[in-house]
Coordinates of C-alpha atoms and ligand atoms in Angstrom, one line a residue:
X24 CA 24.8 16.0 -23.7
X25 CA 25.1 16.4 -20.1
X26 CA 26.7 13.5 -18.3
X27 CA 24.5 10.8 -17.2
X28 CA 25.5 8.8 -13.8
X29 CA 22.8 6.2 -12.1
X30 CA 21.3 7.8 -9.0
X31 CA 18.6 5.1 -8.7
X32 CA 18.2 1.8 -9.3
X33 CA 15.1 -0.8 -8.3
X34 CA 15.3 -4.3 -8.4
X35 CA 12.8 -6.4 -7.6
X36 CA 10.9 -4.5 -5.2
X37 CA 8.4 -5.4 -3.3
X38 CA 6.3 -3.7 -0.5
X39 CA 3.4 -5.5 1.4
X40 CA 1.4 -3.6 4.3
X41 CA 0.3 -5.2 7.6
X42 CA 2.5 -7.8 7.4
X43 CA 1.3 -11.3 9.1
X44 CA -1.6 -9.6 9.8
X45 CA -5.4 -11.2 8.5
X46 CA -5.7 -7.6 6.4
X47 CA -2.0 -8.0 4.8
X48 CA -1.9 -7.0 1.4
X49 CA 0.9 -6.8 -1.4
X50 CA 0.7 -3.6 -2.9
X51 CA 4.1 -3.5 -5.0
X52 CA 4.6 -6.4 -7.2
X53 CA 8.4 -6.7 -8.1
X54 CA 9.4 -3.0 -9.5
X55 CA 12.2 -2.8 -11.5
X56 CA 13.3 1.2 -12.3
X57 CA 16.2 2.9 -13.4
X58 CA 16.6 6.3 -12.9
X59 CA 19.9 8.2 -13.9
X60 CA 21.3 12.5 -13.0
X61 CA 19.8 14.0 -16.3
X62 CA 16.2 12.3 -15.8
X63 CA 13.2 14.2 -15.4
X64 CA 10.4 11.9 -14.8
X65 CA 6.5 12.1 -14.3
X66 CA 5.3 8.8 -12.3
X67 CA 1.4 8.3 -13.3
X68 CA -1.0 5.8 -12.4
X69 CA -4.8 5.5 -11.2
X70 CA -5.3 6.3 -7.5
X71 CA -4.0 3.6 -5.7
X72 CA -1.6 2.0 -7.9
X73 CA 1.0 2.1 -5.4
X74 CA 3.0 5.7 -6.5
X75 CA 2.9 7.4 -2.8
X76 CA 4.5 3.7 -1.8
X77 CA 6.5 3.8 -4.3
X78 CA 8.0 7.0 -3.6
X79 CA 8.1 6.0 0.1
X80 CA 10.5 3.7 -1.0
X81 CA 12.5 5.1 -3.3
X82 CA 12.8 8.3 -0.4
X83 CA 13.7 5.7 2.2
X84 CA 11.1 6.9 4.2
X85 CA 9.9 3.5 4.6
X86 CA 11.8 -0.3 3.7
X87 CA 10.5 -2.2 1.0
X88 CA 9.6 -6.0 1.9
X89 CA 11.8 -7.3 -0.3
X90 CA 14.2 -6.7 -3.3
X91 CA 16.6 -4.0 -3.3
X92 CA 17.1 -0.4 -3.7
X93 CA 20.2 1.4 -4.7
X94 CA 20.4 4.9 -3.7
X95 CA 24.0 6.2 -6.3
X96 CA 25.1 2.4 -6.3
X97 CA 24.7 2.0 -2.7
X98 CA 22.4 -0.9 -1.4
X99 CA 20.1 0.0 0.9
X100 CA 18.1 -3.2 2.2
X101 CA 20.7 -4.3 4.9
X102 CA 21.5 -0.2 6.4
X103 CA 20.2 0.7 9.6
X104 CA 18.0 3.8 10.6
X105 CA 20.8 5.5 11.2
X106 CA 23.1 5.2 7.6
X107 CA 19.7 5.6 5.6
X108 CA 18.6 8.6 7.5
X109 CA 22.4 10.1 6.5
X110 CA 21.9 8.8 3.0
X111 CA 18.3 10.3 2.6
X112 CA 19.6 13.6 4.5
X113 CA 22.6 14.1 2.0
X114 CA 20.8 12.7 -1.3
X115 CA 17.0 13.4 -1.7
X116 CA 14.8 16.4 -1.3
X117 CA 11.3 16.0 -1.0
X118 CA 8.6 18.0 -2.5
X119 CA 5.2 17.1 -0.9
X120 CA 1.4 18.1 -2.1
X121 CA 0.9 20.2 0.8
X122 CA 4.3 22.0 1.8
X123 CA 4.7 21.0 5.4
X124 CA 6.4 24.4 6.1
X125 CA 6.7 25.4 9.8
X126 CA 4.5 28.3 10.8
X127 CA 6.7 29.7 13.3
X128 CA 9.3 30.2 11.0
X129 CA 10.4 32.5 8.0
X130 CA 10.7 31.6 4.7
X131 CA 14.6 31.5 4.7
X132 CA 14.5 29.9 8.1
X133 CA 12.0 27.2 6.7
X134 CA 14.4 26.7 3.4
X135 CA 17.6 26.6 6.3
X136 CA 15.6 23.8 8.0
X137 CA 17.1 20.7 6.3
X138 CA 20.7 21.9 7.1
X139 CA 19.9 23.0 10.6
X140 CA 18.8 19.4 11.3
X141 CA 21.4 17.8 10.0
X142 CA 24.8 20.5 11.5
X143 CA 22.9 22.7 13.4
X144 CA 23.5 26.3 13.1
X145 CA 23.9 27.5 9.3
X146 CA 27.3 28.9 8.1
X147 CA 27.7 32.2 5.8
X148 CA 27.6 30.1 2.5
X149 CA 24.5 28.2 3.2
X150 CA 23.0 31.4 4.3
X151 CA 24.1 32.6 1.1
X152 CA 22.7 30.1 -0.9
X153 CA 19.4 29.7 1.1
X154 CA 18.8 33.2 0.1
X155 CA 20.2 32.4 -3.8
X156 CA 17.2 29.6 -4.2
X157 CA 14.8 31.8 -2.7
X158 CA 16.1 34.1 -5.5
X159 CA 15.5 31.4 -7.7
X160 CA 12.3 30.5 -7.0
X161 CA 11.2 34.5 -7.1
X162 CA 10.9 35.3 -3.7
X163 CA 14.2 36.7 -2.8
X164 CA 12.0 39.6 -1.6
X165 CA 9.7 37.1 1.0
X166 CA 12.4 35.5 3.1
X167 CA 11.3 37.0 6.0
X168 CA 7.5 36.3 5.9
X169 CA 5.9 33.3 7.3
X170 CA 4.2 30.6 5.3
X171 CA 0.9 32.1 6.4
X172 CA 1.7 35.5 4.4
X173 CA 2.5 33.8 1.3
X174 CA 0.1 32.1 -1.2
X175 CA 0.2 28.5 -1.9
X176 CA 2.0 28.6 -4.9
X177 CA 4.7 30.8 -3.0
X178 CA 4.8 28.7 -0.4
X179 CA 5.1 25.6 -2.4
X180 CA 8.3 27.3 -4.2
X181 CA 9.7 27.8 -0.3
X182 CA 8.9 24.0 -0.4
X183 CA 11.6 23.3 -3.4
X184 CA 13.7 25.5 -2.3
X185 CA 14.0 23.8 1.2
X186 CA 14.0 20.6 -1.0
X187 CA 17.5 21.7 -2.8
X188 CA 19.1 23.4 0.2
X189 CA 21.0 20.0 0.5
X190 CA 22.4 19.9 -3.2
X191 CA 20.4 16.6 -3.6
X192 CA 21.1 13.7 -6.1
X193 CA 17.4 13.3 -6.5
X194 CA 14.1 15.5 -5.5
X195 CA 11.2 13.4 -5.2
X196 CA 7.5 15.1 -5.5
X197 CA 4.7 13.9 -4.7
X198 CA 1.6 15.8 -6.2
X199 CA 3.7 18.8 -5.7
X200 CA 0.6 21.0 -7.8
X201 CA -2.3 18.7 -6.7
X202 CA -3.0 22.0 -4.7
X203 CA -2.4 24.6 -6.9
X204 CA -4.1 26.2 -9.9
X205 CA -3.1 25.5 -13.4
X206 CA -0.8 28.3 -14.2
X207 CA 1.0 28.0 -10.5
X208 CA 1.5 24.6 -11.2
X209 CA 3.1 25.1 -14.6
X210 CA 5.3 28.1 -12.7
X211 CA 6.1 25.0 -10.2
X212 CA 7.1 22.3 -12.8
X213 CA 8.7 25.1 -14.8
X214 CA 11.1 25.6 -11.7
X215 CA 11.5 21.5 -11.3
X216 CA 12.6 21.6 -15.0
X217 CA 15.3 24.1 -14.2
X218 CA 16.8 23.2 -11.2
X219 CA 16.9 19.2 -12.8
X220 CA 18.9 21.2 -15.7
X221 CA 20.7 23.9 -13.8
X222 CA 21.9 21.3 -10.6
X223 CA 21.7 17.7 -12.3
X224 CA 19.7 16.9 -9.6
X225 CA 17.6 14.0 -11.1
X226 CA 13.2 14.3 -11.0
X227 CA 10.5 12.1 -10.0
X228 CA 7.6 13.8 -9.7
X229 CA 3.8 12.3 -9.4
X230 CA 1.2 13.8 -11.2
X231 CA -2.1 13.0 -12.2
X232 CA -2.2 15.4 -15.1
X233 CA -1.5 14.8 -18.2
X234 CA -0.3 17.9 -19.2
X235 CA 2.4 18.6 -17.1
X236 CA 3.4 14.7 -17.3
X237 CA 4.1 15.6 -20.9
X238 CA 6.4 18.3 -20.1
X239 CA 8.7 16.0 -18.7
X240 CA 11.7 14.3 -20.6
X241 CA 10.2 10.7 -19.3
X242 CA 6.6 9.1 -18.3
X243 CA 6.9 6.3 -16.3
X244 CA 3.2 4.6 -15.5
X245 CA 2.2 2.3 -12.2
X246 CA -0.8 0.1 -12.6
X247 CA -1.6 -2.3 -9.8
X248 CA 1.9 -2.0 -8.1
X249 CA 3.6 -2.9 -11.4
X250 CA 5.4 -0.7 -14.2
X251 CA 3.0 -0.3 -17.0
X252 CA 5.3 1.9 -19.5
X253 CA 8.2 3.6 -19.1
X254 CA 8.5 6.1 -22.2
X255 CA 11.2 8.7 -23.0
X256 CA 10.2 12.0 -24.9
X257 CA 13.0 13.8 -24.3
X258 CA 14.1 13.7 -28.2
X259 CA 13.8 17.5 -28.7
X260 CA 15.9 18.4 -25.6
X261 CA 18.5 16.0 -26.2
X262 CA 18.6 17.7 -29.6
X263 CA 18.8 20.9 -28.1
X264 CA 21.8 20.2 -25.5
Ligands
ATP6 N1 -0.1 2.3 5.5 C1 -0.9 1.5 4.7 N2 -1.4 0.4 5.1 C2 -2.2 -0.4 4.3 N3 -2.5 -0.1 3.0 C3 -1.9 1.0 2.5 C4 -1.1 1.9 3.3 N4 -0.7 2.9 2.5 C5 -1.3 2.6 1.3 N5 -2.0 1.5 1.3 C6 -2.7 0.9 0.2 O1 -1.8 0.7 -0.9 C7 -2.3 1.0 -2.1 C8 -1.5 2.0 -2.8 O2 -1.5 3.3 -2.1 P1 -0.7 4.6 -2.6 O3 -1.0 5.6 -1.6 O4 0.7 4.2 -2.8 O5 -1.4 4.9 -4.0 P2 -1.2 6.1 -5.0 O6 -0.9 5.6 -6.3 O7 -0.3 7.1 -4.4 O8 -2.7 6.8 -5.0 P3 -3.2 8.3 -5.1 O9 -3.0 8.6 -6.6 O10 -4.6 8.2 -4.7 O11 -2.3 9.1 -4.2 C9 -3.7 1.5 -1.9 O12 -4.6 0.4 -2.1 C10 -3.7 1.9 -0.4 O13 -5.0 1.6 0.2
MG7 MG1 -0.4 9.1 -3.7

């Protein structure tokens, strides 16, 4: 068994929207989660239960209202902008429904983008492994094309790629196949499954199909803003390893 370290843990979480305002509304009710390296997680739940916010959250994209959120022990309520935008730049990738990839650019320099932000001009070995994950995502052969010459499922798998550039703790997806046919989205879980092995990096992923949830090791379901089940079914990989 690989090792397993904590990269997440939720406690108490709460997130309300329009705060103090007539329409203000509570839409995560006191979320408790654990989420450790080896996980590979689907997060489920009807439209509107609260996953997007969730992940929001959990991506410090946005602060919860209360509770606390600990990003590889760390607490995170009390940082400012500045220490969780470091801690979200070193630790998560994100994986979005549609790509966000920047027209202008190639597919290497989209994958570079994350590091270019962060220090600015690339050096050999991130080159060198910018052009690896393309490799790994099967398109050493397109870094040079723009997102607009590649199809969706391509240009989602420049989407992970940029997502790992950073060698991140966690990669958070939201719908990351809500967009793609059913065999490209298989391909695209397929490659979540491998990096998740291959890097450690820990997966939450939101789908609303059942069948790809149940490729994952773990199904963790949000009704309402609250956690309805957490199952593991990872019994035949931890067999395996
Ligand atoms: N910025 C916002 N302001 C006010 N309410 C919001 C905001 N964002 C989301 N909500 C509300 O919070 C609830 C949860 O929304 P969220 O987007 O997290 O759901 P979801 O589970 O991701 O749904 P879906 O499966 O449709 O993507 C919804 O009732 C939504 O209307
Ligand atoms: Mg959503």
């Amino acid at each position: 068994m690989r090792d397993r370290r904590e990269v997440l843990r939720l406690e108490g979480l709460r997130k309300s929207y329009n705060i103090g305002q007539p329409n203000e509304v509570e839409v995560l009710h006191g979320v408790d989660l654990c989420v450790d390296s080896a996980d590979f997680a689907a997060l489920v739940g009807p439209s509107g239960s609260g996953k997007s916010t969730l992940l929001n959250q959990i991506g410090l994209l946005d602060s919860p209202t209360d509770g606390e959120l600990y990003l590889l022990g760390k607490p995170t309520r009390e940082m400012d902008d500045e220490a969780r935008t470091a801690l979200r730049g070193r630790n998560i990738g994100f994986v979005f429904q549609f790509h966000h990839l920047i027209g202008a650019f190639t597919a290497l320099e989209n994958v570079l983008m994350p590091v270019m932000v962060a220090r600015g001009k690339p050096d050999r070995e991130t080159l060198d492994r910018a052009r690896g994950l393309l490799a790994d995502v099967g398109l050493e052969k397109y870094a040079d094309r723009k997102p607009d010459q590649l199809s969706g499922g391509q240009q989602q798998r420049v989407a992970i790629a940029r997502a790992l550039i950073t060698r991140p703790a966690l990669l958070l997806a939201d719908e990351p196949t809500g967009n793609l046919d059913t065999k490209t989205a298989a391909d695209v879980f397929e490659l979540l499954r491998r990096f998740n092995a291959q890097f450690g990096c820990a997966v939450l992923v939101v789908t609303h199909d059942p069948r790809l949830a149940d490729t994952c090791d773990r199904t963790i379901t949000l009704v309402d803003g609250r956690i309805d089940g957490d199952e593991r079914h990872d019994a035949a990989r931890a067999d395996a390893s």
